Coordinates of C-alpha atoms in Angstrom, one line a residue:
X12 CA -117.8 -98.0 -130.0
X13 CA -117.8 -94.2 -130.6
X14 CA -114.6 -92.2 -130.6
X15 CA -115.4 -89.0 -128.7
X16 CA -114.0 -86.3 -130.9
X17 CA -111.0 -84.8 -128.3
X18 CA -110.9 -82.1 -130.6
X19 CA -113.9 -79.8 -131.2
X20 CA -114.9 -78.7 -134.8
X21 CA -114.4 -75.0 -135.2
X22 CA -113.6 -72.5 -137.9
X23 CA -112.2 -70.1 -135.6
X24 CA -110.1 -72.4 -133.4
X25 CA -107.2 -70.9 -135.0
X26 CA -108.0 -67.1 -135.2
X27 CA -104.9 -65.3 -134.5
X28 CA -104.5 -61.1 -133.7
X29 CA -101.7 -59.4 -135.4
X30 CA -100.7 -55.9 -134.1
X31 CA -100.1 -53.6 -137.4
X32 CA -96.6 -51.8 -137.9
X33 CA -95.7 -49.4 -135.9
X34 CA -95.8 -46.5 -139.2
X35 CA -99.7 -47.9 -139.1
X36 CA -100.6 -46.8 -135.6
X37 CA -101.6 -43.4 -134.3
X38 CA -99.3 -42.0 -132.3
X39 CA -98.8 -39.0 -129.8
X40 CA -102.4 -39.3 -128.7
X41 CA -103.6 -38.1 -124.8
X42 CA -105.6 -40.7 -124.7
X43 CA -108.9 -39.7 -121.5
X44 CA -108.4 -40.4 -117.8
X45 CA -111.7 -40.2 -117.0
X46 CA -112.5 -43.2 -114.3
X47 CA -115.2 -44.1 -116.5
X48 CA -115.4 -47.5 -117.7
X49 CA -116.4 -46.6 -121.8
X50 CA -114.4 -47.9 -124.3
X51 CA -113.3 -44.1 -125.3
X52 CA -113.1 -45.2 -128.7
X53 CA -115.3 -45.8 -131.6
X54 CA -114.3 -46.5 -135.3
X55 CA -115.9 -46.7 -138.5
X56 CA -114.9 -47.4 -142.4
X57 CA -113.6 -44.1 -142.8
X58 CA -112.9 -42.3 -139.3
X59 CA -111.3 -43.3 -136.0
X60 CA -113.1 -41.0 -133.0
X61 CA -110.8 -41.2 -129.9
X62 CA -111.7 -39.1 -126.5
X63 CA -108.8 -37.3 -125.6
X64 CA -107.4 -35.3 -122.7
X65 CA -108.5 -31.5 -123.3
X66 CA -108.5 -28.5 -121.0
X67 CA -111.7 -26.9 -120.1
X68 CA -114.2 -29.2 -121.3
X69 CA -114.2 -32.2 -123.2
X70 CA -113.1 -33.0 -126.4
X71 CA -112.3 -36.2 -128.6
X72 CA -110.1 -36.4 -132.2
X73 CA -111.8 -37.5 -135.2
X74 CA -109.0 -38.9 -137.6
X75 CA -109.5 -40.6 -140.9
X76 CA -108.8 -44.2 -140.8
X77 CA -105.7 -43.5 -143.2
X78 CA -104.1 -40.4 -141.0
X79 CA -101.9 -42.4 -139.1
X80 CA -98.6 -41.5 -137.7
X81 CA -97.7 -39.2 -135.5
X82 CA -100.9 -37.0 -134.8
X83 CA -99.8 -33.2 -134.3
X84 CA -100.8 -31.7 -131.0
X85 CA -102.5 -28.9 -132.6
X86 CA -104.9 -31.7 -134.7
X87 CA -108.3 -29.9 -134.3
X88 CA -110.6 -31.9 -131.9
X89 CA -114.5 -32.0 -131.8
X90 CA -114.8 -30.0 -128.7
X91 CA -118.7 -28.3 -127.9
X92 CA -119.2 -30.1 -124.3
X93 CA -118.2 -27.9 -121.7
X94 CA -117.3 -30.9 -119.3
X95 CA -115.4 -34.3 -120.0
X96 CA -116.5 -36.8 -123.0
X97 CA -117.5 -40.2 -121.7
X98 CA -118.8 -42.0 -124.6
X99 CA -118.8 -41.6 -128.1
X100 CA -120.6 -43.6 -130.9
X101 CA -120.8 -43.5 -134.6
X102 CA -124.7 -44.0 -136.3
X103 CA -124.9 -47.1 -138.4
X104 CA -126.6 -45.7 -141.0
X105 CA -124.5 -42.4 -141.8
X106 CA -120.4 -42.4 -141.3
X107 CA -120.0 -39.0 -140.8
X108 CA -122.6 -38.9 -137.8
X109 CA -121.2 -39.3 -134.2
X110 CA -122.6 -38.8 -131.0
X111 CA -121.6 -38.0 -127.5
X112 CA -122.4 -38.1 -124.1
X113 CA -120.8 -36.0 -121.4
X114 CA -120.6 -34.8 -118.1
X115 CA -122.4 -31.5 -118.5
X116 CA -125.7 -33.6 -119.2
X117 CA -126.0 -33.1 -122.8
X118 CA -126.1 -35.6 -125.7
X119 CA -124.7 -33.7 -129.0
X120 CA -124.7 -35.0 -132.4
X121 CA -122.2 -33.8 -134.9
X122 CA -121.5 -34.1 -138.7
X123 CA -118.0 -34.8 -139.4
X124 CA -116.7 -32.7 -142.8
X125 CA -116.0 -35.2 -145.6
X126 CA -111.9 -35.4 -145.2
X127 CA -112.3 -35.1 -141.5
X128 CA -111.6 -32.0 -139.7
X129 CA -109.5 -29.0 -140.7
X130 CA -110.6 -26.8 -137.8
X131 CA -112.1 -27.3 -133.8
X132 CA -116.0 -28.1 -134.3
X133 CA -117.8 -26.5 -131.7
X134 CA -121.1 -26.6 -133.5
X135 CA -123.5 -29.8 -132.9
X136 CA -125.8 -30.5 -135.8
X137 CA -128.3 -31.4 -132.4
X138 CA -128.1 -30.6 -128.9
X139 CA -130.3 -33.2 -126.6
X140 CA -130.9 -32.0 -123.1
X141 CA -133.3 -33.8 -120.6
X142 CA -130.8 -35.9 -118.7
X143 CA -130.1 -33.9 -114.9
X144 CA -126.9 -36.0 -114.0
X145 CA -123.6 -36.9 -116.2
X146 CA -124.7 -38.6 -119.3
X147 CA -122.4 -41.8 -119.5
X148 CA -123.6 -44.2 -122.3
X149 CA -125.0 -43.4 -126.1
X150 CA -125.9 -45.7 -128.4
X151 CA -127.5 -45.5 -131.8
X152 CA -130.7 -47.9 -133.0
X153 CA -129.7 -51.0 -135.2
X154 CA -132.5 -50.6 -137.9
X155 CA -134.5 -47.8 -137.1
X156 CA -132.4 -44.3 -138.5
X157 CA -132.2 -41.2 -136.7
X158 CA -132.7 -42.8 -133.3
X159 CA -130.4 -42.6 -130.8
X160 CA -130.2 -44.1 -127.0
X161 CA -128.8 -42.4 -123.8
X162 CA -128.6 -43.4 -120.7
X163 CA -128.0 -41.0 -117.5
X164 CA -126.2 -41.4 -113.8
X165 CA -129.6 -39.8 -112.9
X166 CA -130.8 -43.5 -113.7
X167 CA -133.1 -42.7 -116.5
X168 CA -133.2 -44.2 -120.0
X169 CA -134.0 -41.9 -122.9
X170 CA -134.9 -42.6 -126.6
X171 CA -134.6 -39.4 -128.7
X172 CA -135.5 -38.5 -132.0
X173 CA -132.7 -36.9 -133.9
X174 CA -134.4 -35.1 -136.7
X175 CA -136.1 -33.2 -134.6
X176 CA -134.7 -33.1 -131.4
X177 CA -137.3 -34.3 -129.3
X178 CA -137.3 -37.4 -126.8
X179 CA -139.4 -40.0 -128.1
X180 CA -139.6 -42.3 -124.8
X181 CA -138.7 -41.6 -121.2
X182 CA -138.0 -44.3 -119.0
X183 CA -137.6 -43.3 -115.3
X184 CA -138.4 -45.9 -112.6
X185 CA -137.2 -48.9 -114.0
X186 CA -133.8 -48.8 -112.9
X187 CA -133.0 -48.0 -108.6
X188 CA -129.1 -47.5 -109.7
X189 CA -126.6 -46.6 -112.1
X190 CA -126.6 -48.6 -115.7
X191 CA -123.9 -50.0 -116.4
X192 CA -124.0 -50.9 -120.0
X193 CA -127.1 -50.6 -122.5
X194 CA -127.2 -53.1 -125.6
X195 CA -130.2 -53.4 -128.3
X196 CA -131.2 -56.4 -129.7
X197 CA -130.3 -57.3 -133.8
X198 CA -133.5 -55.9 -134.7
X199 CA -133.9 -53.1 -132.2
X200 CA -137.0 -54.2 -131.1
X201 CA -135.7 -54.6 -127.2
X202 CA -133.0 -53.6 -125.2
X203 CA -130.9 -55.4 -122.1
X204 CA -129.3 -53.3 -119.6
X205 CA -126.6 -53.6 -116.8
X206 CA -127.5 -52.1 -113.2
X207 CA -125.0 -51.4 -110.3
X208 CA -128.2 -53.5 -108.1
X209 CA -126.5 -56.6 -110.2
X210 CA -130.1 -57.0 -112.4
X211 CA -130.0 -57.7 -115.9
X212 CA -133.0 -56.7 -117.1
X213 CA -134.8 -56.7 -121.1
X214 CA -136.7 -53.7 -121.8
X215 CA -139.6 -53.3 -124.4
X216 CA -139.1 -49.2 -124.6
X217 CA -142.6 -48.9 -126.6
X218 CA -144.3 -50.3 -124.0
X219 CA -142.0 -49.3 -121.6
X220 CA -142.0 -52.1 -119.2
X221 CA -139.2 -54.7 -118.2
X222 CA -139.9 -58.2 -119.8
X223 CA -137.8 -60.2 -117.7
X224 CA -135.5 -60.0 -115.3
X225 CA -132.1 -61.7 -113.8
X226 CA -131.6 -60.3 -110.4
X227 CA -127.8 -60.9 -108.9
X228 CA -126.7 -62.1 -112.5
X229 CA -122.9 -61.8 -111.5
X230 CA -122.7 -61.9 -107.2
X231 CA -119.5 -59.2 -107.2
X232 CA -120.2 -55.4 -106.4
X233 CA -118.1 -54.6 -109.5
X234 CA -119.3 -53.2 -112.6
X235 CA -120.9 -55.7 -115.0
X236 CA -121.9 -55.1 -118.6
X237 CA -124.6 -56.9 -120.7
X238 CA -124.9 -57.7 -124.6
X239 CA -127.5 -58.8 -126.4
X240 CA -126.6 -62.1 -129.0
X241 CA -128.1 -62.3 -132.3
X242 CA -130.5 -65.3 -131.1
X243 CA -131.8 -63.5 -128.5
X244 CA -129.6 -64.4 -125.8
X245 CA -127.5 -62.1 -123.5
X246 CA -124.1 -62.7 -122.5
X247 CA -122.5 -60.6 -119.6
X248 CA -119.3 -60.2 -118.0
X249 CA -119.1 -59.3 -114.3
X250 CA -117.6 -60.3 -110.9
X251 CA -117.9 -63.2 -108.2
X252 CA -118.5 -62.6 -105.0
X253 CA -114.9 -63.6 -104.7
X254 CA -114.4 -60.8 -106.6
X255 CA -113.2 -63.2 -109.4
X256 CA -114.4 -62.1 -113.5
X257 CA -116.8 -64.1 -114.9
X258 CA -118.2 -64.6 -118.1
X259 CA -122.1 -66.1 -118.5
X260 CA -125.1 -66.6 -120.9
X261 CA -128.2 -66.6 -120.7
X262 CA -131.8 -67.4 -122.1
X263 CA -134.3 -64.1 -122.0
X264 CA -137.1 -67.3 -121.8
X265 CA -135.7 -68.5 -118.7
X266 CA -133.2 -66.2 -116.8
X267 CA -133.4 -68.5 -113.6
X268 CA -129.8 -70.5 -114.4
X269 CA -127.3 -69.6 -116.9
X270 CA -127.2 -71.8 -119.6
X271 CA -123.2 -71.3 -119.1
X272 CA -120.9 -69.8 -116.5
X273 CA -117.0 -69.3 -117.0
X274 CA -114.8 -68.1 -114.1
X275 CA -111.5 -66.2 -115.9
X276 CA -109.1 -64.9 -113.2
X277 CA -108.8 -62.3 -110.1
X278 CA -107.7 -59.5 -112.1
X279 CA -109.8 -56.4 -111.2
X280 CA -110.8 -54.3 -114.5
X281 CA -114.2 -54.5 -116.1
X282 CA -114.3 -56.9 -118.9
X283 CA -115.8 -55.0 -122.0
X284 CA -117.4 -57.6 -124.6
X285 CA -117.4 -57.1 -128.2
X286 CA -119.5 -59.3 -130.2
X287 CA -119.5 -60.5 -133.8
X288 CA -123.1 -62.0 -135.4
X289 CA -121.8 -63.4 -138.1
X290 CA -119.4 -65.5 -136.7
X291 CA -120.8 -66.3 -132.9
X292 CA -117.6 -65.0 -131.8
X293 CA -117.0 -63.0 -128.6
X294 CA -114.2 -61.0 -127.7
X295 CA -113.6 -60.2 -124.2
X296 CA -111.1 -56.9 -123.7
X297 CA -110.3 -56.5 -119.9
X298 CA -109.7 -53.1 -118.7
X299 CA -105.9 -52.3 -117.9
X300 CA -105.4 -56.1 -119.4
X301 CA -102.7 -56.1 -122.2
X302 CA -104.9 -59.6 -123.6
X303 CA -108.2 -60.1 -125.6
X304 CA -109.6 -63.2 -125.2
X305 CA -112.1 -64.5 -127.5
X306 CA -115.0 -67.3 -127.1
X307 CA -117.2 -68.8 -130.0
X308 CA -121.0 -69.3 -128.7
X309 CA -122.3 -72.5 -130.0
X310 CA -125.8 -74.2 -130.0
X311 CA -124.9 -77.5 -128.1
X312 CA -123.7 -77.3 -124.4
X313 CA -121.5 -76.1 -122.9
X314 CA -122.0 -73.0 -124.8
X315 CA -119.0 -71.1 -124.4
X316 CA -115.8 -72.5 -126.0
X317 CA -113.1 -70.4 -125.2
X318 CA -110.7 -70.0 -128.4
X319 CA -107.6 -68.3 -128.0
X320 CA -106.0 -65.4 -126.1
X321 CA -104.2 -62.6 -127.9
X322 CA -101.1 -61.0 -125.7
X323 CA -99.5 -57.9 -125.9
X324 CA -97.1 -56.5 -124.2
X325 CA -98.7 -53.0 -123.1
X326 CA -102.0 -52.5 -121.0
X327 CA -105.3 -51.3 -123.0
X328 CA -107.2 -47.8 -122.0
X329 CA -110.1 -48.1 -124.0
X330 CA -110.9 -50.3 -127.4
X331 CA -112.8 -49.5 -130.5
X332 CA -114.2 -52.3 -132.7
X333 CA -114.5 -51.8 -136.5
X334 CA -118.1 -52.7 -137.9
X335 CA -118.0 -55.6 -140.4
X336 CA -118.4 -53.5 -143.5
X337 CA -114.8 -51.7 -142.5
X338 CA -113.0 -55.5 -143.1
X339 CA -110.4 -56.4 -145.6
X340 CA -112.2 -60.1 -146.4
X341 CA -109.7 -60.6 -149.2
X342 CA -107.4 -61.4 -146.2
X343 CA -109.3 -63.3 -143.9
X344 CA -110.3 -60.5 -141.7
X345 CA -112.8 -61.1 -139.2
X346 CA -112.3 -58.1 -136.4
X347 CA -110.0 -55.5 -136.0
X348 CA -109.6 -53.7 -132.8
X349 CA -108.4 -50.4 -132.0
X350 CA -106.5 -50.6 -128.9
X351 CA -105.6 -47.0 -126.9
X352 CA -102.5 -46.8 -124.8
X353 CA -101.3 -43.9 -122.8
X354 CA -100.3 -42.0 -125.6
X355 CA -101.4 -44.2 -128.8
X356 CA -104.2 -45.7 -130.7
X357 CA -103.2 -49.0 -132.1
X358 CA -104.9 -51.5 -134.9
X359 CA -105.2 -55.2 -134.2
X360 CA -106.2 -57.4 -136.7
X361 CA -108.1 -60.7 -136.1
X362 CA -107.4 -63.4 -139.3
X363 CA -108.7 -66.7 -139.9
X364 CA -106.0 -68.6 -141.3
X365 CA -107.3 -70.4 -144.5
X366 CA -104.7 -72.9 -147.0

């Protein structure tokens, strides 16, 4: 006779958040109201980069990770786009290279001074036109340096060349609608992305040809988002057609059923997911949710165990995840989140409790 084990063996079943002090958060920050659904954050091991509120164009702060307080309102902002900022993202390779995409069609890249900034910036190190529409998602190549992703309201997928400025691959006519969310593989050798037509679809962008395809991944007309897992697999968040959020994974080999499909609630802002490879963790922020939940991804069925919740009192505008290499280990540290309210930026940290 075999005792089923009630309780299932995890090293992250007990994975609390902790909020930091309140002297530790940054503070007095107009935090962007674009309706936009980017995380309007993006951290680093030395810099925080929020998107701000700014008059006549669009701006975000850049603030080194130890600046924290009270910000001054006359902080100098990165501000060269001459319409709103709707996604920012910091290159892998190099932390003082950001780049952002914005409603005046542009992609810029900028070099962030050493001790962040003591003036405005209105100089890009790179100006990348080709997109006609708003340019709402950027996204810098895992592996490959210098390469940089954008993706348009006009529908169109572009891989540039940063060096030299030039667009490496175009890919126009594989999308009918707006993307959603664009996320590589580990090794950069494919890409997934999100469609408002409710297809998930892998792209090879050499080739430049879908290799497979999920159509109506998540039933609901809301936005859904798609990541790529370190095996190869793709998890997404999206809607019902009960207009309920639902989480679900999948195998690129066979996209016909989800190998696992989790209905959360009937709140009604886009879940943005936030993945860790080294731990097969997944944290779900909802936005305008004051919670992150997070979900480990195991080998055996059923897939997705949900772990914990962490509450706060205060809803989320956007959230920035630190990369791996920005962790205190020493303390147990397996994520920290950067969580924008209204007027602040505030630092949760994820630990693993250990004896």
């Amino acid at each position: 006779m075999s005792f089923r084990k009630v309780v299932r063996q995890s090293k992250f079943r007990h994975v609390f958040g902790q909020p930091v002090k309140t002297e530790q958060c940054y503070d007095d920050i107009r935090v962007s109201r674009v309706t936009w659904d980017s995380t309007f954050c993006a951290v680093n091991p030395s810099f925080v980069a929020i998107i701000v509120e700014a008059s006549g164009g669009g701006a975000f702060l850049v603030l080194p990770l130890h600046k924290t307080g009270r910000i001054d309102k006359s902080y100098p902002t990165v501000c060269g786009h001459t319409g709103p900022v709707l996604d920012i993202d910091w290159c892998p390779h190099n932390d003082h290279v950001i780049a952002s995409g914005s409603e005046d069609c542009t992609v810029m890249v900028w070099q962030i001074p050493e001790n962040g900034l003591s003036q405005p910036l209105t100089e890009p190190v790179v100006v990348l036109e080709g997109h006609s529409k708003r340019v709402g998602i950027v996204t810098w190549h895992p592996t490959a340096r210098n390469v940089l992703l954008s993706a348009g309201c006009d529908n169109v997928v572009l891989i540039w060349n940063v060096g030299t400025a030039e667009e490496l691959y175009r890919l126009d006519g594989l999308h009918p609608d707006l993307i959603y969310s664009v996320s590589w593989s580990r090794d950069g050798s494919r890409f997934c992305t999100a469609c408002k037509d409710k297809s998930v679809r892998v792209i090879d962008p050499r080739r430049g040809t879908v290799v497979a395809e999920k159509e109506r991944a998540h039933e609901g007309a809301r936005p859904m988002r798609a990541i790529f897992l370190a095996d190869g697999k793709i998890f997404t968040t999206g809607f019902s057609r009960m207009s309920e959020r639902q989480l679900a994974l999948w195998d690129t080999e066979n996209l016909e059923e989800p190998m696992g499909l989790q209905e959360l609630d009937s709140s009604n802002g886009a879940l943005l997911p936030f993945y860790d490879p080294d731990t097969n963790v997944v944290y779900v922020c909802g936005k305008g949710d004051s919670s992150i939940r997070y979900f480990e991804i195991t080998e055996e069925p059923p897939y997705i165990h949900f772990l914990n919740t962490f509450t706060s009192k205060e809803p989320q505008r956007g959230m920035g995840w630190m990369p791996k290499r920005g962790l205190d280990v020493n303390k147990c540290e397996i994520a920290r989140f950067y969580k924008l309210h209204e007027r602040k930026c505030e630092p949760i940290i994820m630990t693993v409790p250990r004896k």
